Structure formats: C-alpha cells, structure tokens
Amino acid sequence: MNAYRPRSHQLYQAAWEKIPGGVSSPVRAFRSVKGTPIYFRRAQGSHVWDEDGKEYVDFCMSWGPLILGHAHPAVVEAVQKTAQNGLSFGACCAQEIELAELILAGFPSMEQVRFLSSGTEAVMTALRLARAATGRNKIVKFSGGYHGHSDSLLVKAGSGLATLGVSSSKGVPHCLAAETLVLPFDDQELLENTFSRWGDQIAAVIVEPLPANEGLLEQHPAWLRAVRQCTRQHGALLILDEVISGFRLRYGGYGDSLEGVDADLVTLGKIIGGGMPVAALVGSRKLMSHLAPLGEVYQAGTLSGNPVALAAGIATLRILAQNEIYTRLENLGTHLDLSLNQIRLPCLRWRRAGSIFWFYLALTTDEELPRRAENIQKKAISRFHRLHAPMLNRGWYLPPSGYEVLFLSAAHTPREIEGLIRDLGQELPLDQENE
Ligand SMILES: *Cc1c(COP(=O)(O)O)cnc(C)c1O
C-alpha cells in the first residue's frame, strides 16, 4: 500500500493486531490526513529518521516538548547520568527541589509546585483543587481549548449558546459533562452573561492563554483580562493551562506576559519535561496546601517526580534560563514570516506566536483566519491532507492534522525554513486547482 515506506507499513499492520487502531494516541494514526503512521527509529536536532531509513525535517517536535530539538546533548547526558543511579525510587529526590526552583523562577507570583507525569493529570488535579477550594462544582472551558483527556474536559458545547456541556467521548457520564460550561473564545458578552447566571456555582475557568490545540487561536489580551475579572468578581479561580505555552515564548508563562491576566493556578507539561513525562501544577502556598498530605484533596503518582524525567526537565530549563534560545527562536520565526510573504498564495493564511505556527487553507480569498473554533471551516482543514503526503515525500514531517500547530526548535535552521516554505509554495497551487 505504501510504496515509500514498506517497513512502516509492515509495523503498522503488526501493531494493528495488538494495539487498538495500532496506536498509543489517536492522532498518530494519520486518519485526518488519510495516511498511515510512520514508525521512527531515531532523531537528532531538527531531523528524524524512519524505519525505512528515510530522513525528514520535523516540524511536529513531539507536539511541543522539544524546544531545544531532538536528543539535545545536555539533556541526553543528564538522563543517562541520572539513570545509572536508578530509574525511580518512589520516594523523594533532590531533583524535585531543583526543578521546582527552576519553574518558580519563571512564575514570580507563584509559590509551590506539585509534580505529575502528564498534562492531563495536572489539569485533572487543578480542577479537583479548584472545586475543593471554592466548594463549587461547575467549570468553564472554551471550545477549541484542549486540556487533556480527563472526564470533566471531554466536553463540547451543547446546542444553543452557553448551555451545559455534553460529553465529546462515550463513557463520560452526562451528569459530569453537565458540570462543564463550554463557551466560544473571544465573546465577552456571553462570558459575562454566563457568570451572571451561574457565577455562584462556578469553581474555575480553565483556559489556554495561547490556545494552540485547535489551530493557533491567539486571543486578544482584553478578552483574557475580562476572563480574569469575571472569575475574580464571582469568586471563581482562573486556571491557565500553559502545558503548551509555558516556557515556549519566554522563560515562564505566556499569561504573565500579558497585563492583568494573573492566574490562580497554572498547569505545565511538555517543555518542563524536555521530552520526558513531567507535568506540574503551580499555585500559591495557600491554594496548594489543599493537596494531600496537607489538605484533603487527594492526588498521587507512583512515578511522579522520578529523578530521570526530572533530570531532562532540569537540563532543558537551565538552558532556557539563559534566554538566548528565545531570541534565536524569534529570529527563526521572523524568517518564516518573510519566506511566507514571498510565496503569496491567495488562500494561504498563517498565524505565528514565537516558535508556534499554524497555517490554514482558506476556502475563499476573503475568508479571515479564525479566532474561534466555531469559525474554522472543516473543509479548509480537510484540504490539508492533500498537502501532507506530498510534503512527507519531500522530507518535511508536518503534524498529521490541519488542526495542529507546527513547532520550531532551537535546532531548526533558516535554510530548513526556506526549504519548507519553498516546497509548500510548490505543492499548494496544485491543491487549489484540484479543489
Ligand atoms: C498537551 C496538552 C495537555 C495534555 O497533556 P498530556 O501530557 O498529553 O496529558 C493539556 N493541556 C494543553 C494545553 C496541552 O497542550
């Protein structure tokens, strides 16, 4: 079936027998680009090699953690050295304090960190803590925001605006989904109306300050400030989910770069583990003291704070703390904008925030780049598959869905960016004609 990648295809067939859908996480199945998964064997810097020995420049970068590139020598060395002394103690280790200090250096208004192993867990704990601290049950989220796969957040908007949510996955009880209110981004009036009606029942609003999981739906700071004001006024907590944006554009949180968007709780993941499973919940001492063993909010993890994963995070944050990486990434991003400006295709739209980048194949020349998930045209997204396979064959590994953003890392080069855009320019007009 796949003449380009026979070995990947063979492995996929074998996986299919033993693993549901052949994958450990659904988007990896390449369904939305009408392809089959690639099996990778090795990666270094901005490059990955598949099981057939084919080389690609990677713009997916493990979905965000690898801001320094694949297998950065300092990170690999830290992992190897630490691993020699044991992989997990299920007990305390000094690395916990060091990584907590490195994280808190980026969040000056926060006081404490609890480590977990995935963003999903961090978010799940944040909600439980918020519900406990406020004595309320309802949560507000925005459609197009992704917060992992815990039950309370596998929820989409019901029919009508600002109704109680309905589950977006089978197996989530209706009564739980109904505790989550789902609003569109960028609608202050609806937000305020929702708080007028439900304000005394809302425990927390959870929001990605830089939404980057269903396109890059960068929001106006004024809207985020309104979210902060509503929550404060009604005694609800503001949880900034910075699993993707934390340490991505600057050393610390994206929310802290905006005035008046100070969080009560912040969730982190991805970059803080440097490619290993580390996530964190960050907050004030007062709020965090609700967590067991001090308080009555239970949270735990066999492998939480294990020394090997933390070592990868420490090595990554130490390098990021020098701040040069952010200048380099911004320069690469500017280079990307300039290259894109040169190809000038009427239906190509893009949005970039630092080293996060999304492009959108608009259906008409006057269609604007959406800022709300509701305005993303499904048809525009499905056109992406026509681009994905030819770009793969040219050696560019793009995320396997038009909803997903691309990531630049410190290991990418201006030449790679030029090459990507040049080939995009070559493939794109074809795509428009075929439409
Ligand atoms: C990736 C992500 C998560 C989920 O993290 P996992 O480690 O995949 O569980 C949650 N929130 C945001 C904003 C994310 O980008």
CSV table of C-alpha atoms and ligand atoms in Angstrom, one decimal:
chain,number,residue,atom,x,y,z
A,1,MET,CA,0.0,0.0,0.0
A,2,ASN,CA,2.7,2.5,0.9
A,3,ALA,CA,5.4,2.1,-1.6
A,4,TYR,CA,7.5,4.9,0.1
A,5,ARG,CA,7.6,3.3,3.5
A,6,PRO,CA,7.2,-0.5,3.3
A,7,ARG,CA,8.8,-1.1,6.8
A,8,SER,CA,6.5,1.4,8.5
A,9,HIS,CA,3.6,-0.2,6.8
A,10,GLN,CA,4.6,-3.6,7.9
A,11,LEU,CA,5.0,-2.5,11.5
A,12,TYR,CA,1.6,-0.7,11.4
A,13,GLN,CA,0.0,-4.0,10.3
A,14,ALA,CA,1.7,-5.8,13.2
A,15,ALA,CA,0.7,-3.1,15.7
A,16,TRP,CA,-2.9,-3.2,14.4
A,17,GLU,CA,-3.2,-6.8,15.8
A,18,LYS,CA,-2.0,-6.0,19.3
A,19,ILE,CA,-2.8,-2.3,19.9
A,20,PRO,CA,-6.3,-0.7,19.2
A,21,GLY,CA,-6.0,1.1,15.9
A,22,GLY,CA,-2.3,0.4,16.0
A,23,VAL,CA,-1.5,3.5,18.0
A,24,SER,CA,-0.9,4.7,21.6
A,25,SER,CA,-2.6,8.1,21.0
A,26,PRO,CA,-5.3,8.6,18.3
A,27,VAL,CA,-3.9,11.4,16.2
A,28,ARG,CA,-0.8,9.3,15.4
A,29,ALA,CA,-3.0,7.1,13.2
A,30,PHE,CA,-2.8,9.7,10.4
A,31,ARG,CA,-6.6,9.4,9.8
A,32,SER,CA,-7.2,13.1,9.2
A,33,VAL,CA,-4.5,13.2,6.5
A,34,LYS,CA,-5.8,9.9,5.0
A,35,GLY,CA,-2.4,8.2,5.6
A,36,THR,CA,-0.8,5.5,7.7
A,37,PRO,CA,1.6,6.1,10.5
A,38,ILE,CA,5.3,6.4,10.1
A,39,TYR,CA,7.5,4.5,12.5
A,40,PHE,CA,10.5,6.4,13.7
A,41,ARG,CA,13.8,4.9,14.7
A,42,ARG,CA,16.0,7.9,15.5
A,43,ALA,CA,16.0,11.7,15.9
A,44,GLN,CA,18.7,14.3,16.2
A,45,GLY,CA,18.3,18.1,16.3
A,46,SER,CA,15.5,19.0,13.8
A,47,HIS,CA,15.8,15.7,12.0
A,48,VAL,CA,14.0,12.3,12.3
A,49,TRP,CA,14.7,9.0,10.5
A,50,ASP,CA,12.0,6.4,10.0
A,51,GLU,CA,12.3,2.7,9.9
A,52,ASP,CA,12.8,2.7,6.2
A,53,GLY,CA,15.8,5.0,6.6
A,54,LYS,CA,14.1,8.0,5.2
A,55,GLU,CA,15.0,11.3,6.7
A,56,TYR,CA,12.7,14.2,7.5
A,57,VAL,CA,12.9,17.7,9.0
A,58,ASP,CA,10.5,17.5,11.9
A,59,PHE,CA,8.0,20.4,12.4
A,60,CYS,CA,5.9,18.4,14.9
A,61,MET,CA,8.6,18.1,17.5
A,62,SER,CA,6.7,15.6,19.7
A,63,TRP,CA,3.8,18.1,19.9
A,64,GLY,CA,5.8,20.8,21.7
A,65,PRO,CA,8.2,19.5,24.4
A,66,LEU,CA,11.4,19.6,22.3
A,67,ILE,CA,12.1,23.3,22.2
A,68,LEU,CA,15.9,22.5,22.1
A,69,GLY,CA,15.5,19.9,19.3
A,70,HIS,CA,15.7,16.1,19.5
A,71,ALA,CA,18.3,14.5,21.7
A,72,HIS,CA,20.0,17.7,22.8
A,73,PRO,CA,23.4,16.6,24.2
A,74,ALA,CA,22.9,18.2,27.6
A,75,VAL,CA,19.5,16.7,28.1
A,76,VAL,CA,20.6,13.2,27.0
A,77,GLU,CA,23.7,13.4,29.2
A,78,ALA,CA,21.6,14.4,32.2
A,79,VAL,CA,19.2,11.5,31.6
A,80,GLN,CA,22.0,8.9,31.1
A,81,LYS,CA,23.9,10.0,34.2
A,82,THR,CA,20.8,10.0,36.4
A,83,ALA,CA,19.6,6.7,35.0
A,84,GLN,CA,22.8,5.0,36.1
A,85,ASN,CA,21.8,5.6,39.7
A,86,GLY,CA,18.3,4.2,39.4
A,87,LEU,CA,15.2,5.0,37.4
A,88,SER,CA,12.7,5.6,40.2
A,89,PHE,CA,12.7,5.4,43.9
A,90,GLY,CA,9.0,6.1,44.6
A,91,ALA,CA,10.5,8.4,47.2
A,92,CYS,CA,11.9,11.9,47.5
A,93,CYS,CA,14.9,13.0,45.4
A,94,ALA,CA,16.9,16.3,45.3
A,95,GLN,CA,15.9,16.9,41.6
A,96,GLU,CA,12.4,17.8,42.8
A,97,ILE,CA,13.6,20.9,44.6
A,98,GLU,CA,15.9,21.9,41.7
A,99,LEU,CA,13.2,21.7,39.0
A,100,ALA,CA,10.6,23.4,41.3
A,101,GLU,CA,13.1,26.3,41.8
A,102,LEU,CA,13.7,26.5,38.0
A,103,ILE,CA,9.9,26.5,37.4
A,104,LEU,CA,9.1,29.1,40.1
A,105,ALA,CA,11.9,31.4,38.7
A,106,GLY,CA,9.6,31.7,35.7
A,107,PHE,CA,6.5,32.3,37.8
A,108,PRO,CA,7.3,35.1,40.2
A,109,SER,CA,3.7,35.2,41.7
A,110,MET,CA,3.6,31.5,42.4
A,111,GLU,CA,5.0,29.7,45.5
A,112,GLN,CA,4.7,26.0,45.1
A,113,VAL,CA,4.8,23.1,42.6
A,114,ARG,CA,3.4,19.6,42.6
A,115,PHE,CA,4.9,17.3,40.0
A,116,LEU,CA,2.9,14.8,38.0
A,117,SER,CA,3.6,12.8,34.8
A,118,SER,CA,1.2,14.2,32.2
A,119,GLY,CA,-0.6,17.4,31.4
A,120,THR,CA,-3.9,15.5,31.7
A,121,GLU,CA,-3.1,14.7,35.4
A,122,ALA,CA,-2.1,18.3,36.1
A,123,VAL,CA,-5.4,19.7,34.7
A,124,MET,CA,-7.4,17.0,36.5
A,125,THR,CA,-5.8,17.9,39.8
A,126,ALA,CA,-6.2,21.6,39.2
A,127,LEU,CA,-10.0,21.1,38.7
A,128,ARG,CA,-10.3,19.0,41.8
A,129,LEU,CA,-8.4,21.5,43.8
A,130,ALA,CA,-10.5,24.4,42.5
A,131,ARG,CA,-13.7,22.5,43.3
A,132,ALA,CA,-12.4,21.8,46.8
A,133,ALA,CA,-11.2,25.3,47.5
A,134,THR,CA,-14.4,27.0,46.3
A,135,GLY,CA,-16.9,24.4,47.4
A,136,ARG,CA,-18.5,24.7,43.9
A,137,ASN,CA,-18.8,22.2,41.0
A,138,LYS,CA,-19.1,23.9,37.7
A,139,ILE,CA,-16.1,24.5,35.4
A,140,VAL,CA,-16.0,26.8,32.4
A,141,LYS,CA,-13.9,26.0,29.3
A,142,PHE,CA,-13.8,27.3,25.8
A,143,SER,CA,-14.5,25.4,22.6
A,144,GLY,CA,-11.2,24.8,20.8
A,145,GLY,CA,-9.3,24.6,24.0
A,146,TYR,CA,-7.7,21.3,24.8
A,147,HIS,CA,-6.9,20.3,28.3
A,148,GLY,CA,-6.1,16.6,28.1
A,149,HIS,CA,-8.5,13.7,28.4
A,150,SER,CA,-10.0,13.7,31.9
A,151,ASP,CA,-13.7,13.2,32.1
A,152,SER,CA,-14.7,16.8,33.0
A,153,LEU,CA,-12.9,18.2,30.0
A,154,LEU,CA,-14.0,15.7,27.3
A,155,VAL,CA,-17.0,18.0,26.9
A,156,LYS,CA,-18.3,20.1,24.0
A,157,ALA,CA,-20.9,22.8,23.8
A,158,GLY,CA,-24.5,21.6,23.8
A,159,SER,CA,-27.0,23.0,21.4
A,160,GLY,CA,-27.5,26.8,21.8
A,161,LEU,CA,-25.0,29.2,23.3
A,162,ALA,CA,-23.7,28.8,26.8
A,163,THR,CA,-25.6,25.7,27.6
A,164,LEU,CA,-24.3,23.0,29.8
A,165,GLY,CA,-21.8,20.8,28.1
A,166,VAL,CA,-22.3,17.4,26.6
A,167,SER,CA,-19.6,14.8,26.6
A,168,SER,CA,-17.4,14.6,23.5
A,169,SER,CA,-16.5,11.0,24.3
A,170,LYS,CA,-18.6,7.9,25.0
A,171,GLY,CA,-18.1,6.8,28.6
A,172,VAL,CA,-18.2,10.2,30.2
A,173,PRO,CA,-21.4,10.4,32.4
A,174,HIS,CA,-23.9,13.1,31.3
A,175,CYS,CA,-24.1,14.4,34.9
A,176,LEU,CA,-20.4,15.1,34.9
A,177,ALA,CA,-20.4,16.7,31.4
A,178,ALA,CA,-23.2,18.9,32.5
A,179,GLU,CA,-20.9,20.4,35.2
A,180,THR,CA,-18.7,21.9,32.5
A,181,LEU,CA,-19.9,25.0,30.7
A,182,VAL,CA,-18.5,25.5,27.2
A,183,LEU,CA,-18.2,28.9,25.7
A,184,PRO,CA,-16.7,30.3,22.5
A,185,PHE,CA,-13.5,32.2,22.7
A,186,ASP,CA,-13.4,35.9,22.1
A,187,ASP,CA,-17.0,36.6,23.3
A,188,GLN,CA,-17.0,38.8,26.3
A,189,GLU,CA,-20.7,39.4,26.4
A,190,LEU,CA,-21.6,35.7,26.6
A,191,LEU,CA,-18.9,35.2,29.2
A,192,GLU,CA,-20.4,37.9,31.4
A,193,ASN,CA,-23.9,36.6,30.9
A,194,THR,CA,-22.8,33.1,31.8
A,195,PHE,CA,-21.3,34.5,35.0
A,196,SER,CA,-24.4,36.4,35.8
A,197,ARG,CA,-26.4,33.3,35.6
A,198,TRP,CA,-24.1,30.6,37.0
A,199,GLY,CA,-21.5,32.7,38.8
A,200,ASP,CA,-22.1,31.4,42.3
A,201,GLN,CA,-21.7,27.8,41.1
A,202,ILE,CA,-18.5,28.2,39.0
A,203,ALA,CA,-15.4,26.8,40.7
A,204,ALA,CA,-13.0,27.8,37.9
A,205,VAL,CA,-12.4,28.9,34.4
A,206,ILE,CA,-9.8,26.9,32.6
A,207,VAL,CA,-8.2,28.4,29.5
A,208,GLU,CA,-5.1,28.1,27.4
A,209,PRO,CA,-3.9,31.7,27.4
A,210,LEU,CA,-2.4,31.0,23.9
A,211,PRO,CA,-4.8,28.4,22.5
A,212,ALA,CA,-2.7,26.1,20.3
A,213,ASN,CA,-4.5,22.8,20.1
A,214,GLU,CA,-7.2,23.5,17.5
A,215,GLY,CA,-5.3,25.8,15.3
A,216,LEU,CA,-3.5,28.7,16.9
A,217,LEU,CA,-6.4,30.8,18.2
A,218,GLU,CA,-4.4,33.6,19.7
A,219,GLN,CA,-6.8,35.7,21.8
A,220,HIS,CA,-7.0,39.5,22.4
A,221,PRO,CA,-5.4,40.3,25.8
A,222,ALA,CA,-8.6,42.4,26.6
A,223,TRP,CA,-10.7,39.2,26.4
A,224,LEU,CA,-8.3,37.3,28.7
A,225,ARG,CA,-8.5,40.3,31.1
A,226,ALA,CA,-12.3,40.0,31.1
A,227,VAL,CA,-12.0,36.3,32.0
A,228,ARG,CA,-9.8,37.3,34.9
A,229,GLN,CA,-12.2,40.0,36.0
A,230,CYS,CA,-15.3,37.8,35.8
A,231,THR,CA,-13.6,35.0,37.8
A,232,ARG,CA,-12.4,37.4,40.5
A,233,GLN,CA,-15.7,39.2,40.8
A,234,HIS,CA,-17.6,35.9,41.2
A,235,GLY,CA,-15.1,34.1,43.5
A,236,ALA,CA,-14.1,31.6,40.9
A,237,LEU,CA,-10.5,30.6,40.2
A,238,LEU,CA,-8.6,31.2,37.0
A,239,ILE,CA,-6.6,28.2,35.8
A,240,LEU,CA,-4.2,29.0,33.0
A,241,ASP,CA,-3.4,25.8,31.1
A,242,GLU,CA,0.1,26.5,30.0
A,243,VAL,CA,1.0,22.9,29.1
A,244,ILE,CA,1.9,24.0,25.6
A,245,SER,CA,2.6,27.7,26.1
A,246,GLY,CA,4.7,27.5,29.3
A,247,PHE,CA,8.4,28.3,28.6
A,248,ARG,CA,7.6,28.3,24.9
A,249,LEU,CA,7.7,32.1,24.1
A,250,ARG,CA,9.6,33.2,27.2
A,251,TYR,CA,11.1,31.9,30.4
A,252,GLY,CA,7.9,31.3,32.3
A,253,GLY,CA,4.2,31.6,31.5
A,254,TYR,CA,2.5,33.2,28.5
A,255,GLY,CA,-0.1,34.6,30.8
A,256,ASP,CA,2.5,36.6,32.8
A,257,SER,CA,3.5,38.4,29.6
A,258,LEU,CA,0.0,40.0,29.5
A,259,GLU,CA,-1.1,42.6,31.9
A,260,GLY,CA,-3.9,41.7,34.2
A,261,VAL,CA,-4.1,38.0,33.4
A,262,ASP,CA,-2.6,36.6,36.6
A,263,ALA,CA,-3.7,33.0,37.3
A,264,ASP,CA,-4.6,31.3,40.5
A,265,LEU,CA,-3.3,28.0,39.3
A,266,VAL,CA,-1.1,27.2,36.3
A,267,THR,CA,-0.7,23.8,34.7
A,268,LEU,CA,2.5,22.9,32.9
A,269,GLY,CA,3.8,19.9,31.0
A,270,LYS,CA,5.6,19.3,27.7
A,271,ILE,CA,8.7,21.6,27.8
A,272,ILE,CA,9.3,21.2,31.5
A,273,GLY,CA,10.0,17.5,30.9
A,274,GLY,CA,12.3,18.2,27.9
A,275,GLY,CA,10.8,15.1,26.2
A,276,MET,CA,10.2,13.0,29.3
A,277,PRO,CA,6.9,12.7,31.1
A,278,VAL,CA,6.9,15.6,33.6
A,279,ALA,CA,4.0,17.9,34.3
A,280,ALA,CA,3.3,20.3,37.2
A,281,LEU,CA,0.6,22.2,39.0
A,282,VAL,CA,1.8,25.6,40.2
A,283,GLY,CA,0.0,27.9,42.6
A,284,SER,CA,0.1,29.9,45.8
A,285,ARG,CA,1.1,28.2,49.1
A,286,LYS,CA,-2.5,28.8,50.3
A,287,LEU,CA,-4.2,27.0,47.4
A,288,MET,CA,-1.6,24.3,47.1
A,289,SER,CA,-2.0,23.4,50.8
A,290,HIS,CA,-5.3,21.9,49.9
A,291,LEU,CA,-3.4,19.0,48.4
A,292,ALA,CA,-2.7,15.8,50.3
A,293,PRO,CA,-0.8,15.3,52.6
A,294,LEU,CA,-1.5,18.8,53.9
A,295,GLY,CA,-5.1,19.1,52.8
A,296,GLU,CA,-8.0,16.8,51.8
A,297,VAL,CA,-7.6,16.9,48.0
A,298,TYR,CA,-6.2,13.6,47.1
A,299,GLN,CA,-3.5,13.4,44.4
A,300,ALA,CA,-0.7,10.9,43.9
A,301,GLY,CA,1.6,9.2,41.4
A,302,THR,CA,3.9,6.1,41.5
A,303,LEU,CA,6.3,7.7,39.1
A,304,SER,CA,5.7,11.4,39.9
A,305,GLY,CA,8.9,13.3,40.4
A,306,ASN,CA,11.1,10.4,39.3
A,307,PRO,CA,14.7,11.5,39.0
A,308,VAL,CA,15.3,10.6,35.4
A,309,ALA,CA,12.4,12.5,33.9
A,310,LEU,CA,13.1,15.5,36.2
A,311,ALA,CA,16.8,15.5,35.1
A,312,ALA,CA,15.6,16.0,31.5
A,313,GLY,CA,13.4,18.9,32.6
A,314,ILE,CA,16.2,20.5,34.7
A,315,ALA,CA,18.7,20.3,31.8
A,316,THR,CA,16.2,21.9,29.5
A,317,LEU,CA,15.1,24.7,31.8
A,318,ARG,CA,18.8,25.5,32.7
A,319,ILE,CA,19.5,26.2,29.0
A,320,LEU,CA,16.3,28.1,28.5
A,321,ALA,CA,17.0,30.3,31.6
A,322,GLN,CA,19.9,31.8,29.6
A,323,ASN,CA,17.2,33.3,27.4
A,324,GLU,CA,19.3,33.2,24.2
A,325,ILE,CA,17.1,30.4,22.8
A,326,TYR,CA,14.1,32.7,22.8
A,327,THR,CA,15.9,35.3,20.7
A,328,ARG,CA,17.0,32.6,18.3
A,329,LEU,CA,13.5,31.2,18.0
A,330,GLU,CA,12.0,34.6,17.4
A,331,ASN,CA,14.6,35.2,14.6
A,332,LEU,CA,13.7,31.9,13.0
A,333,GLY,CA,10.0,32.8,13.3
A,334,THR,CA,10.6,36.2,11.6
A,335,HIS,CA,12.4,34.3,8.8
A,336,LEU,CA,9.4,32.1,8.4
A,337,ASP,CA,7.1,35.1,8.0
A,338,LEU,CA,9.4,36.6,5.4
A,339,SER,CA,9.6,33.4,3.4
A,340,LEU,CA,5.9,33.1,3.5
A,341,ASN,CA,5.3,36.6,2.4
A,342,GLN,CA,7.3,35.8,-0.7
A,343,ILE,CA,5.2,33.0,-1.9
A,344,ARG,CA,1.9,34.9,-1.8
A,345,LEU,CA,-0.8,32.4,-2.3
A,346,PRO,CA,-4.3,33.9,-2.1
A,347,CYS,CA,-5.8,31.2,0.2
A,348,LEU,CA,-2.9,30.6,2.5
A,349,ARG,CA,-3.3,32.2,5.9
A,350,TRP,CA,-1.0,31.8,8.8
A,351,ARG,CA,-0.6,32.9,12.4
A,352,ARG,CA,2.6,32.7,14.4
A,353,ALA,CA,3.4,33.3,18.1
A,354,GLY,CA,7.1,32.9,18.7
A,355,SER,CA,8.0,29.4,17.7
A,356,ILE,CA,4.4,28.1,17.3
A,357,PHE,CA,3.0,28.4,13.9
A,358,TRP,CA,-0.3,27.4,12.2
A,359,PHE,CA,-1.4,27.7,8.6
A,360,TYR,CA,-4.9,27.5,7.3
A,361,LEU,CA,-6.0,26.8,3.7
A,362,ALA,CA,-8.9,29.3,3.5
A,363,LEU,CA,-11.7,28.4,1.1
A,364,THR,CA,-12.1,31.9,-0.3
A,365,THR,CA,-9.8,34.8,-0.8
A,366,ASP,CA,-11.7,36.9,1.7
A,367,GLU,CA,-12.0,34.3,4.4
A,368,GLU,CA,-10.2,35.5,7.5
A,369,LEU,CA,-8.1,33.5,9.8
A,370,PRO,CA,-10.4,32.3,12.6
A,371,ARG,CA,-10.0,33.2,16.2
A,372,ARG,CA,-12.8,30.9,17.4
A,373,ALA,CA,-13.1,27.2,16.9
A,374,GLU,CA,-16.6,27.7,15.6
A,375,ASN,CA,-15.2,29.6,12.6
A,376,ILE,CA,-12.7,27.0,11.5
A,377,GLN,CA,-14.1,25.5,8.3
A,378,LYS,CA,-14.0,21.7,8.3
A,379,LYS,CA,-13.5,21.8,4.6
A,380,ALA,CA,-10.4,24.0,4.9
A,381,ILE,CA,-8.9,21.6,7.4
A,382,SER,CA,-9.7,18.5,5.3
A,383,ARG,CA,-7.8,20.1,2.4
A,384,PHE,CA,-4.6,19.8,4.5
A,385,HIS,CA,-4.3,16.1,3.6
A,386,ARG,CA,-3.5,16.9,0.0
A,387,LEU,CA,-0.5,18.8,1.3
A,388,HIS,CA,0.6,16.3,3.9
A,389,ALA,CA,1.5,13.3,1.9
A,390,PRO,CA,3.5,15.2,-0.8
A,391,MET,CA,5.3,17.2,1.8
A,392,LEU,CA,6.2,14.0,3.6
A,393,ASN,CA,7.6,12.6,0.4
A,394,ARG,CA,9.7,15.8,0.0
A,395,GLY,CA,11.1,15.1,3.5
A,396,TRP,CA,9.1,17.5,5.7
A,397,TYR,CA,7.3,15.9,8.6
A,398,LEU,CA,4.3,18.1,9.4
A,399,PRO,CA,1.8,17.2,12.2
A,400,PRO,CA,-0.7,14.8,10.8
A,401,SER,CA,-3.8,17.1,11.1
A,402,GLY,CA,-4.7,20.5,9.8
A,403,TYR,CA,-5.8,21.5,13.3
A,404,GLU,CA,-2.4,21.0,14.7
A,405,VAL,CA,0.3,23.7,15.0
A,406,LEU,CA,3.9,23.4,13.8
A,407,PHE,CA,6.8,23.9,16.3
A,408,LEU,CA,10.2,25.4,15.6
A,409,SER,CA,13.0,24.4,17.8
A,410,ALA,CA,16.4,25.9,18.5
A,411,ALA,CA,17.8,23.1,16.3
A,412,HIS,CA,16.0,24.3,13.1
A,413,THR,CA,17.9,26.4,10.6
A,414,PRO,CA,16.9,29.3,8.4
A,415,ARG,CA,17.7,27.1,5.4
A,416,GLU,CA,15.3,24.4,6.6
A,417,ILE,CA,12.6,27.0,7.0
A,418,GLU,CA,13.2,28.4,3.5
A,419,GLY,CA,13.0,24.8,2.1
A,420,LEU,CA,9.8,24.1,3.8
A,421,ILE,CA,8.1,27.2,2.5
A,422,ARG,CA,9.5,26.8,-1.0
A,423,ASP,CA,8.1,23.3,-1.2
A,424,LEU,CA,4.8,24.4,0.3
A,425,GLY,CA,4.6,27.0,-2.4
A,426,GLN,CA,5.2,24.2,-5.0
A,427,GLU,CA,2.5,21.9,-3.6
A,428,LEU,CA,-0.1,24.4,-2.7
A,429,PRO,CA,-1.2,25.8,-6.1
A,430,LEU,CA,-1.9,22.1,-7.1
A,431,ASP,CA,-4.1,21.7,-4.1
A,432,GLN,CA,-6.2,24.7,-5.1
A,433,GLU,CA,-6.6,23.5,-8.7
A,434,ASN,CA,-7.8,20.1,-7.5
A,435,GLU,CA,-10.4,21.6,-5.3
B,1,LIG,C1,-0.8,18.6,25.6
B,1,LIG,C2,-1.8,19.4,26.4
B,1,LIG,C3,-2.4,18.8,27.5
B,1,LIG,C4,-2.4,17.3,27.8
B,1,LIG,O1,-1.1,17.0,28.2
B,1,LIG,P1,-0.7,15.4,28.2
B,1,LIG,O2,0.7,15.3,28.7
B,1,LIG,O3,-0.8,15.0,26.7
B,1,LIG,O4,-1.7,14.7,29.0
B,1,LIG,C5,-3.2,19.6,28.3
B,1,LIG,N1,-3.4,20.9,28.0
B,1,LIG,C6,-2.7,21.5,27.0
B,1,LIG,C7,-2.9,23.0,26.8
B,1,LIG,C8,-1.9,20.8,26.2
B,1,LIG,O5,-1.3,21.3,25.1
